Amino acid sequence: MENFFSSNFKLGILGGGQLGKMMLYDTRKYDIQTCVLDPSPDAPCKIACDHFQQGNLMDYETVYDFGKKVDVLTFEIETVNTKALAKLEREGKKVYPSSKTLEIIQNKGRQKLFYEEKNIPTAKFRRFSNKAHLTEGITDNRVKLPFVWKSTQGGYDGKGVSVIKSGADVAKLPDVECIAEEMINFKNELAVIVVRSVSGEIKTYPVVEMEFHPEANQVEYVICPARISDAITLKAIKVAEKVSKAFEHVGVLAVEMFQTQSDEILVNEVAPRPHNSGHYSIEASYTNQFEQHIRAILDLPLGATQSKVGGIMVNLVGAEGHAGDVVYKNIEKIMKMPGVTPHIYGKKQTRPFRKMGHVTIVHENIDEARKIAEKVKNTIKVVSK
Amino acid sequence: MENFFSSNFKLGILGGGQLGKMMLYDTRKYDIQTCVLDPSPDAPCKIACDHFQQGNLMDYETVYDFGKKVDVLTFEIETVNTKALAKLEREGKKVYPSSKTLEIIQNKGRQKLFYEEKNIPTAKFRRFSNKAHLTEGITDNRVKLPFVWKSTQGGYDGKGVSVIKSGADVAKLPDVECIAEEMINFKNELAVIVVRSVSGEIKTYPVVEMEFHPEANQVEYVICPARISDAITLKAIKVAEKVSKAFEHVGVLAVEMFQTQSDEILVNEVAPRPHNSGHYSIEASYTNQFEQHIRAILDLPLGATQSKVGGIMVNLVGAEGHAGDVVYKNIEKIMKMPGVTPHIYGKKQTRPFRKMGHVTIVHENIDEARKIAEKVKNTIKVVSK
C-alpha cells in the first residue's frame, strides 16, 4: 500500500468551501497533506490545508496545472473544468470521482438520459435545447402542465428549478437548455449516501428522510434513520447501490430519491461528493462521510456506515431581512440542549437564505432528537449585527 | 454573551502539539479565531490555527507579548511561563486555567501539599529539597523502602518517576528536589475528566480504567466505562469533582486516581487540560473533551458528557529499534476493523516510545471493543522506513 500518513503524498481538492473544510478535519486526523484550489481568498479551507491556491475552478490551465502537483485529485464542488480532469486522467493522474461521472452529472439532461440507459427509475422527462423548443413541446402537448422545469446546467440549491403551472410561468423562464419533468406527488423525499472505493468495495449509509416545512415547502430536517418501512428502506438502498455501480463511482455519492404515493422509488438527483444529507454522520455514524470519501479515493478499507445514535440535521441559513456581519443569535441557548452540535462554516457575511452552517442533534431515541431539533430550529437565528 | 463565532475574538493557545491540534478541530467547527505559540516550526498546530507564532513557552517576554494579543488565553502543555500568565491576569486578561492552578500543578511537591490542605485523599509522601536530604530521610527511617521517587519538576510520561527498592537505586537518582511517595499496591488505576466553566457549571465524564500490560507494566488500554462497581464509580467521581472545585479550576481537568486493595480512592496526579485518558471522547462521547474545554473557558454551556458507545484508546508509540521517517505498518489492516479510528499526530520522525498517535475503538459492547482493541494493538506497528 502507498504510504499516505505523515508522508509526502499530496491529495488535491478542487473547491475550498464548507464541504472541503469538513473533509480537512479528517485529512488532519490522518496527517495526509492537502492542496486546495478555490477562487476566494477567504475560502473556509484557506487554513487547515497544507497548500492553498487561489484560482478559477473552471479555467482549464489553472485546474490542469494544479492537478499536476498532486498525487490524487478530488473535488468538493461540481462546477470544475472537466476537460482538464480528462487530460490529467489520460496522463495517468488519479482523479476520483472521474471526469466522465462529473460530465454526466453536470448536465441534468445527460444525467436523466444516463438513468434511462441504465434502467434506473426516475421521473419521466423531455429535453429541450432552448425555450422555443420547450414552448413547441407544450403547444403540441408533448409536455403537459403542470411540470417541473430544470435548467440542464448550473442548477444548485433550488436555483434553476421551478414548477410550471401556466403559460405565464413559462413566459418567465430563461432561454436555456432545459428539461421538463413530470411532477411527482411524493410521500417522502429520501437520500442514501453510497461509498465505493477504487477497488470496488461498496457500502451504503442508512436511508435518511427530508422532512419539509408544511407551508414553506422547504427541507427543514434531515432525519437518520428515515421513518419508513423496512421494505422501502431496502428498495431505496438497492436503487442507490445501482446508481453508484452504474457510474462506476469512486468516492461518496449522495443519491436523492422520491418515494411515490404507490411506493415506487425514483431517483431525483445525485451529488458525486459528501453532501448536506450526510452531515449528520459526523456526530451519529461510526465513520463520517468525509473520512469515508478519503478512504474510498485512496483505496483504503471503508469504515462502518452504521449509526451510533439517531441523528437530525438542521441547516443554518441567513434570516430574511439580514445582510452583513453575521451573528448567531441564541447559539448559547441551543448549546444547552443535550446532543446539540453547531457547525459554523466561517462565512463572515450573512445574506437571506445563505447557507452559513448546520446543527446536528443526536439522541439514542430519534423521536426525542426530533423534538430537540424543533426547539433548535425555533431558537437560533442567523442575523446581521 | 460575547460573540466568538466568525468574529474578531481571538483565543490564544500556548503549545502547538497534538492536544492543540485536536482542539483546533473544534475551534474550526465553531469558526473561532486561534493564535498558537510553540517553539517548533513544524508543530502539529502550525496549520489549522489562524495565527502561528514560533517562540519559547518558558520565556517571560514571549508569553506575555503573545498573551497581550489575544482575548482569552489557555494552554495545552504545563511547561509555560506562569509569571507571565500571572502578570496578564493582573492586567485583566482572561487566562484559563489560572496561573495559580498551573503553579501548584507544575511542582509535584506543591501539588501533594495542596491535596493535604484540601483533604483530598492521596498517597503518603515526604518532600526533599535535594538528594542529600532524601538519603538522610532513608537512613533515619523517615522513608522506608520500597517507595516511589518523583522529581518535583519536569516529570512527564514516566520521566522523573522511579520505584526505589535498594540503596543502589537511590545512588542512581539525580540530585534534584523530589518527593518520596508510599508505594500503592492498587487494584485499578482510574481517571475522571472533570470540566468546570468560568461561571462554575461542572460536569464529569464517566470513570475510565487504565489496563496495564501484565509484564511490561505499561498502560495498554484506556477503557470507558471502567469495569468497576457503581460504588467505586461514585466515589471516584466525587473525589474528582472535589479536586476541580478545590482548584476553582476552569476548563478540562484530568484526575488520575488509584483504587487501592481496600477500595480507597487516592488521587495520583492531575493534568489541567485535555488529556490522553479523554481521547476516547472524540468518537465515544456526546461532547469530546476538546470542545468541552473550549465551552468551559469561553463560559459557554457545557455539553453532555455521556457516551454514545463504549470506547477504548490505544496509544501509538514508536517501536523499539526504529528511528527516522515514520511508517504506520498495517494501518490499512486495522482500518478494516469495525469502529476503529486511527489518529496520526503528524510527527514525521519516529523514535522508540515516542507518542506518534492513538487509535480509538468504539463499540456498543465494551467487551467486543476490548477484543478488537487487542487485535489493533497486535497489528499496527510504528516503524521507520
Coordinates of N, CA and C in Angstrom, one line a residue, chain B residues 172-342:
Chain B
K172 N 21.5 5.9 41.9 CA 21.3 6.3 40.5 C 20.5 7.6 40.4
L173 N 19.8 8.0 41.5 CA 18.9 9.2 41.3 C 19.7 10.5 41.1
P174 N 19.1 11.4 40.3 CA 19.7 12.7 40.1 C 19.5 13.6 41.4
D175 N 20.4 14.6 41.6 CA 20.3 15.5 42.8 C 19.3 16.6 42.5
V176 N 18.1 16.3 42.7 CA 17.0 17.4 42.5 C 16.0 17.4 43.6
E177 N 15.2 18.4 43.7 CA 14.1 18.5 44.6 C 13.2 17.3 44.3
C178 N 12.7 16.6 45.3 CA 11.9 15.4 44.9 C 10.9 15.1 46.0
I179 N 10.0 14.1 45.8 CA 9.2 13.6 46.8 C 9.4 12.1 46.8
A180 N 9.2 11.5 48.1 CA 9.2 10.1 48.2 C 7.8 9.7 48.6
E181 N 7.2 8.9 47.8 CA 5.8 8.6 48.0 C 5.6 7.1 48.3
E182 N 4.7 6.8 49.3 CA 4.4 5.5 49.7 C 3.9 4.7 48.4
M183 N 4.4 3.5 48.3 CA 4.0 2.7 47.1 C 2.6 2.1 47.3
I184 N 1.8 2.4 46.3 CA 0.4 1.9 46.4 C 0.2 0.6 45.6
N185 N -0.2 -0.5 46.3 CA -0.5 -1.7 45.6 C -1.9 -1.6 45.1
F186 N -2.2 -1.0 44.0 CA -3.5 -0.7 43.6 C -4.2 -1.8 42.8
K187 N -5.5 -1.9 42.9 CA -6.4 -2.8 42.1 C -6.5 -2.3 40.7
N188 N -6.8 -1.0 40.7 CA -7.0 -0.3 39.4 C -6.4 1.1 39.4
E189 N -6.0 1.5 38.2 CA -5.7 2.9 38.0 C -6.8 3.5 37.2
L190 N -7.5 4.5 37.7 CA -8.7 5.1 37.1 C -8.4 6.6 36.8
A191 N -9.2 7.2 35.9 CA -9.2 8.6 35.7 C -10.5 9.1 35.4
V192 N -10.8 10.4 35.8 CA -12.0 11.1 35.5 C -11.7 12.4 35.0
I193 N -12.3 12.8 33.8 CA -12.2 14.1 33.3 C -13.3 14.9 33.9
V194 N -12.9 16.0 34.5 CA -13.9 17.0 35.1 C -13.8 18.2 34.3
V195 N -15.0 18.8 33.9 CA -14.9 20.1 33.2 C -15.7 21.1 34.1
R196 N -15.2 22.3 34.2 CA -15.8 23.3 35.0 C -15.7 24.7 34.2
S197 N -16.8 25.4 34.1 CA -16.8 26.6 33.3 C -16.5 27.8 34.2
V198 N -16.3 29.0 33.5 CA -16.0 30.2 34.2 C -17.0 30.5 35.3
S199 N -18.3 30.3 34.9 CA -19.3 30.6 35.9 C -19.6 29.4 36.9
G200 N -18.8 28.4 36.8 CA -18.9 27.3 37.8 C -19.7 26.1 37.5
E201 N -20.3 26.1 36.3 CA -21.0 24.9 35.9 C -20.0 23.8 35.8
I202 N -20.4 22.6 36.4 CA -19.4 21.5 36.5 C -20.0 20.2 36.0
K203 N -19.3 19.4 35.2 CA -19.7 18.1 34.7 C -18.5 17.2 34.7
T204 N -18.8 15.9 34.9 CA -17.8 14.9 34.9 C -18.1 13.8 33.8
Y205 N -17.0 13.3 33.2 CA -17.1 12.2 32.2 C -17.2 10.9 33.0
P206 N -17.6 9.8 32.4 CA -17.6 8.5 33.0 C -16.1 8.2 33.5
V207 N -16.0 7.3 34.5 CA -14.7 6.9 35.0 C -14.1 6.0 34.0
V208 N -12.8 6.2 33.6 CA -12.1 5.3 32.7 C -11.1 4.5 33.5
E209 N -10.7 3.4 32.9 CA -9.8 2.5 33.6 C -8.5 2.3 32.7
M210 N -7.4 2.4 33.3 CA -6.1 2.1 32.6 C -5.8 0.6 32.8
E211 N -5.8 -0.1 31.7 CA -5.4 -1.5 31.8 C -4.0 -1.6 31.5
F212 N -3.2 -2.3 32.4 CA -1.8 -2.4 32.2 C -1.4 -3.7 31.5
H213 N -0.3 -3.7 30.8 CA 0.3 -4.9 30.2 C 0.8 -5.7 31.4
P214 N 0.4 -7.0 31.5 CA 0.8 -7.9 32.6 C 2.3 -7.8 32.9
E215 N 3.2 -8.0 31.8 CA 4.6 -7.9 32.1 C 5.2 -6.5 32.0
A216 N 5.0 -5.8 30.9 CA 5.7 -4.5 30.7 C 5.3 -3.5 31.7
N217 N 4.2 -3.7 32.5 CA 3.7 -2.7 33.5 C 3.5 -1.3 32.9
Q218 N 3.0 -1.3 31.6 CA 2.8 0.0 30.9 C 1.3 0.0 30.6
V219 N 0.7 1.2 30.7 CA -0.7 1.3 30.3 C -0.9 0.9 28.9
E220 N -1.8 -0.1 28.6 CA -2.0 -0.6 27.3 C -3.3 -0.1 26.7
Y221 N -4.4 0.0 27.5 CA -5.7 0.4 27.1 C -6.3 1.4 28.1
V222 N -6.9 2.4 27.5 CA -7.8 3.3 28.4 C -9.2 2.9 28.0
I223 N -10.0 2.4 29.0 CA -11.3 1.8 28.7 C -12.4 2.6 29.4
C224 N -13.4 3.0 28.5 CA -14.5 3.8 29.0 C -15.8 3.1 28.7
P225 N -16.7 2.7 29.6 CA -16.5 2.9 31.1 C -15.6 1.9 31.7
A226 N -15.0 2.3 32.9 CA -14.2 1.4 33.6 C -15.0 0.2 34.1
R227 N -14.4 -1.0 34.2 CA -15.2 -2.2 34.6 C -15.1 -2.3 36.2
I228 N -15.8 -1.4 36.8 CA -15.7 -1.3 38.3 C -17.2 -1.2 38.8
S229 N -17.3 -1.3 40.2 CA -18.7 -1.3 40.8 C -19.2 0.1 40.7
D230 N -20.5 0.3 40.9 CA -21.2 1.6 40.9 C -20.7 2.4 42.1
A231 N -20.4 1.7 43.2 CA -19.9 2.3 44.5 C -18.6 3.0 44.2
I232 N -17.7 2.3 43.6 CA -16.3 2.9 43.3 C -16.5 4.0 42.3
T233 N -17.4 3.8 41.3 CA -17.6 4.9 40.3 C -18.0 6.2 41.0
L234 N -19.0 6.1 41.9 CA -19.5 7.3 42.6 C -18.4 7.9 43.4
K235 N -17.6 7.0 44.1 CA -16.5 7.5 44.9 C -15.5 8.3 44.1
A236 N -15.1 7.7 43.0 CA -14.1 8.3 42.1 C -14.6 9.7 41.5
I237 N -15.9 9.7 41.2 CA -16.4 10.9 40.6 C -16.5 12.0 41.7
K238 N -16.8 11.6 42.9 CA -16.9 12.6 44.0 C -15.5 13.2 44.3
V239 N -14.5 12.3 44.3 CA -13.2 12.8 44.5 C -12.7 13.8 43.4
A240 N -13.0 13.4 42.2 CA -12.6 14.2 41.0 C -13.2 15.6 41.1
E241 N -14.5 15.6 41.4 CA -15.2 16.9 41.5 C -14.6 17.8 42.6
K242 N -14.3 17.1 43.7 CA -13.7 17.8 44.8 C -12.4 18.5 44.4
V243 N -11.6 17.8 43.6 CA -10.3 18.3 43.1 C -10.5 19.5 42.3
S244 N -11.5 19.4 41.3 CA -11.8 20.5 40.4 C -12.2 21.8 41.2
K245 N -13.1 21.5 42.2 CA -13.6 22.7 43.0 C -12.5 23.3 43.8
A246 N -11.6 22.4 44.4 CA -10.5 22.9 45.2 C -9.6 23.8 44.5
F247 N -9.4 23.5 43.2 CA -8.5 24.4 42.4 C -9.3 25.6 41.8
E248 N -10.7 25.6 42.0 CA -11.5 26.5 41.3 C -11.2 26.5 39.9
H249 N -11.0 25.3 39.4 CA -10.5 25.1 38.0 C -11.4 25.6 37.0
V250 N -10.9 26.1 35.9 CA -11.7 26.5 34.7 C -11.1 25.8 33.5
G251 N -12.0 24.9 32.9 CA -11.5 24.1 31.8 C -11.6 22.7 32.1
V252 N -11.0 21.9 31.3 CA -10.9 20.4 31.5 C -9.8 20.1 32.5
L253 N -10.1 19.2 33.4 CA -9.1 18.7 34.4 C -9.1 17.2 34.4
A254 N -8.0 16.6 34.1 CA -7.9 15.1 34.1 C -7.4 14.7 35.5
V255 N -8.2 13.9 36.2 CA -7.7 13.4 37.6 C -7.4 12.0 37.5
E256 N -6.2 11.6 37.7 CA -5.7 10.2 37.7 C -5.7 9.7 39.2
M257 N -6.3 8.5 39.4 CA -6.5 8.0 40.7 C -6.2 6.5 40.8
F258 N -5.8 6.1 42.1 CA -5.7 4.7 42.3 C -6.9 4.2 43.1
Q259 N -7.3 3.0 42.7 CA -8.3 2.2 43.6 C -7.5 1.2 44.3
T260 N -7.4 1.4 45.7 CA -6.5 0.5 46.5 C -7.2 -0.8 46.7
Q261 N -6.4 -1.7 47.3 CA -6.9 -3.1 47.6 C -8.1 -3.0 48.5
S262 N -8.1 -1.9 49.4 CA -9.2 -1.8 50.3 C -10.3 -0.8 49.7
D263 N -10.2 -0.6 48.4 CA -11.2 0.2 47.7 C -11.3 1.7 48.2
E264 N -10.1 2.1 48.6 CA -10.0 3.6 48.8 C -9.7 4.2 47.4
I265 N -10.0 5.5 47.3 CA -9.6 6.2 46.0 C -8.6 7.2 46.4
L266 N -7.4 7.2 45.9 CA -6.3 8.1 46.1 C -6.0 8.9 44.9
V267 N -5.9 10.2 45.0 CA -5.5 11.0 43.8 C -4.0 10.8 43.5
N268 N -3.7 10.5 42.3 CA -2.2 10.3 42.0 C -1.7 11.6 41.4
E269 N -2.2 12.0 40.3 CA -1.8 13.3 39.6 C -3.0 13.9 38.9
V270 N -2.9 15.2 38.5 CA -3.9 15.8 37.7 C -3.2 16.5 36.5
A271 N -3.9 16.7 35.4 CA -3.5 17.4 34.3 C -4.6 18.5 34.0
P272 N -4.2 19.8 34.0 CA -5.1 20.9 33.9 C -5.5 21.2 32.4
R273 N -5.9 20.2 31.6 CA -6.0 20.3 30.2 C -6.6 19.0 29.6
P274 N -7.0 19.0 28.4 CA -7.4 17.8 27.8 C -6.3 16.8 27.9
H275 N -6.6 15.5 28.0 CA -5.6 14.5 28.4 C -5.8 13.2 27.7
N276 N -4.7 12.5 27.5 CA -4.7 11.2 26.9 C -5.9 10.3 27.3
S277 N -6.2 10.3 28.6 CA -7.3 9.5 29.2 C -8.7 9.9 28.7
G278 N -8.7 11.1 28.0 CA -10.0 11.5 27.4 C -10.1 11.5 25.9
H279 N -9.1 10.9 25.3 CA -9.1 10.9 23.8 C -10.2 10.1 23.2
Y280 N -10.6 9.0 24.0 CA -11.7 8.2 23.5 C -13.0 9.0 23.2
S281 N -13.1 10.2 23.9 CA -14.3 11.0 23.9 C -14.6 11.6 22.5
I282 N -13.5 11.7 21.6 CA -13.8 12.2 20.3 C -14.8 11.3 19.5
E283 N -14.6 10.0 19.7 CA -15.5 9.1 19.0 C -16.7 8.6 19.8
A284 N -16.5 8.5 21.2 CA -17.5 7.8 22.0 C -18.5 8.8 22.7
S285 N -18.1 10.0 22.9 CA -18.9 10.9 23.8 C -19.8 11.8 23.0
Y286 N -20.8 12.3 23.7 CA -21.7 13.3 23.1 C -21.0 14.6 22.8
T287 N -20.0 14.9 23.7 CA -19.2 16.1 23.6 C -17.8 15.7 23.9
N288 N -16.9 15.9 22.9 CA -15.5 15.5 23.2 C -14.8 16.5 24.2
Q289 N -13.7 16.0 24.8 CA -13.0 16.8 25.8 C -12.5 18.1 25.3
F290 N -12.1 18.2 24.0 CA -11.6 19.4 23.4 C -12.6 20.5 23.3
E291 N -13.8 20.1 22.7 CA -14.9 21.0 22.5 C -15.3 21.5 23.9
Q292 N -15.3 20.5 24.9 CA -15.7 20.8 26.2 C -14.8 21.9 26.9
H293 N -13.5 21.7 26.6 CA -12.6 22.7 27.2 C -12.9 24.1 26.7
I294 N -13.1 24.2 25.4 CA -13.4 25.5 24.7 C -14.7 26.0 25.3
R295 N -15.7 25.2 25.4 CA -17.0 25.7 26.0 C -16.7 26.3 27.4
A296 N -15.9 25.5 28.2 CA -15.7 25.9 29.6 C -15.0 27.3 29.7
I297 N -13.9 27.4 29.0 CA -13.1 28.6 29.1 C -13.7 29.9 28.5
L298 N -14.7 29.6 27.6 CA -15.4 30.8 27.0 C -16.7 31.0 27.7
D299 N -16.9 30.2 28.8 CA -18.2 30.3 29.6 C -19.4 30.1 28.8
L300 N -19.3 29.2 27.9 CA -20.5 28.7 27.1 C -21.1 27.5 27.9
P301 N -22.3 27.1 27.7 CA -22.9 26.0 28.4 C -22.1 24.7 28.1
L302 N -21.9 23.9 29.1 CA -21.2 22.6 28.9 C -22.0 21.6 28.1
G303 N -21.4 20.8 27.4 CA -22.1 19.7 26.6 C -22.3 18.5 27.4
A304 N -23.1 17.6 26.9 CA -23.4 16.3 27.6 C -22.1 15.5 27.6
T305 N -21.8 14.8 28.7 CA -20.6 14.1 28.9 C -20.8 12.6 28.8
Q306 N -22.0 12.2 28.6 CA -22.3 10.7 28.4 C -21.7 10.2 27.2
S307 N -21.6 8.9 27.1 CA -21.1 8.2 26.0 C -22.2 7.7 25.1
K308 N -22.0 7.7 23.7 CA -22.9 7.1 22.8 C -22.7 5.6 22.8
V309 N -21.4 5.3 22.9 CA -21.0 3.9 22.8 C -19.8 3.7 23.7
G310 N -19.4 2.4 23.9 CA -18.2 2.1 24.7 C -16.9 2.5 23.9
G311 N -15.9 3.0 24.5 CA -14.7 3.4 23.8 C -13.4 2.9 24.5
I312 N -12.5 2.6 23.7 CA -11.1 2.2 24.2 C -10.1 2.9 23.4
M313 N -9.1 3.4 24.1 CA -8.0 4.1 23.4 C -6.7 3.3 23.6
V314 N -6.0 3.2 22.4 CA -4.7 2.6 22.4 C -3.7 3.6 21.9
N315 N -2.6 3.8 22.6 CA -1.6 4.8 22.2 C -0.7 4.2 21.0
L316 N -0.3 5.0 20.1 CA 0.6 4.6 19.0 C 1.9 5.1 19.4
V317 N 2.9 4.3 19.9 CA 4.2 4.8 20.2 C 5.2 4.1 19.3
G318 N 6.3 4.8 19.1 CA 7.4 4.3 18.2 C 7.9 3.0 18.7
A319 N 8.1 2.0 17.8 CA 8.6 0.7 18.1 C 10.1 0.8 18.5
E320 N 10.5 -0.1 19.4 CA 11.9 -0.1 19.7 C 12.8 -0.5 18.5
G321 N 14.0 0.1 18.4 CA 14.9 -0.2 17.3 C 14.5 0.5 16.1
H322 N 13.6 1.5 16.1 CA 13.2 2.2 14.9 C 13.4 3.7 15.2
A323 N 14.1 4.4 14.4 CA 14.2 5.9 14.4 C 14.4 6.4 13.0
G324 N 13.6 7.5 12.7 CA 13.7 8.0 11.3 C 12.3 8.3 10.8
D325 N 12.2 8.4 9.5 CA 10.9 8.7 8.8 C 9.9 7.6 9.2
V326 N 8.7 8.1 9.7 CA 7.8 7.1 10.2 C 7.0 6.4 9.1
V327 N 6.6 5.2 9.4 CA 5.7 4.4 8.6 C 4.7 3.7 9.6
Y328 N 3.4 3.8 9.3 CA 2.4 3.1 10.1 C 2.1 1.8 9.5
K329 N 2.9 0.8 9.9 CA 2.8 -0.5 9.3 C 1.5 -1.2 9.6
N330 N 0.8 -1.7 8.6 CA -0.5 -2.4 8.8 C -1.7 -1.5 9.2
I331 N -1.5 -0.2 9.0 CA -2.6 0.7 9.4 C -3.9 0.3 8.5
E332 N -3.7 -0.1 7.3 CA -4.9 -0.5 6.5 C -5.6 -1.7 7.0
K333 N -4.8 -2.5 7.7 CA -5.4 -3.7 8.3 C -6.4 -3.3 9.5
I334 N -5.9 -2.4 10.3 CA -6.8 -2.0 11.5 C -8.0 -1.2 11.0
M335 N -7.8 -0.5 9.9 CA -8.9 0.3 9.3 C -10.0 -0.6 8.8
K336 N -9.7 -1.9 8.6 CA -10.8 -2.8 8.2 C -11.7 -3.2 9.4
M337 N -11.1 -3.0 10.6 CA -11.8 -3.5 11.8 C -12.9 -2.5 12.1
P338 N -14.2 -3.0 12.5 CA -15.3 -2.1 12.8 C -15.0 -1.1 13.9
G339 N -15.4 0.2 13.8 CA -15.3 1.1 14.8 C -13.9 1.6 15.2
V340 N -13.0 1.4 14.3 CA -11.6 1.7 14.6 C -11.2 3.0 13.9
T341 N -10.7 4.0 14.6 CA -10.2 5.3 14.1 C -8.8 5.6 14.5
P342 N -7.9 5.5 13.6 CA -6.5 6.0 13.9 C -6.4 7.5 13.9

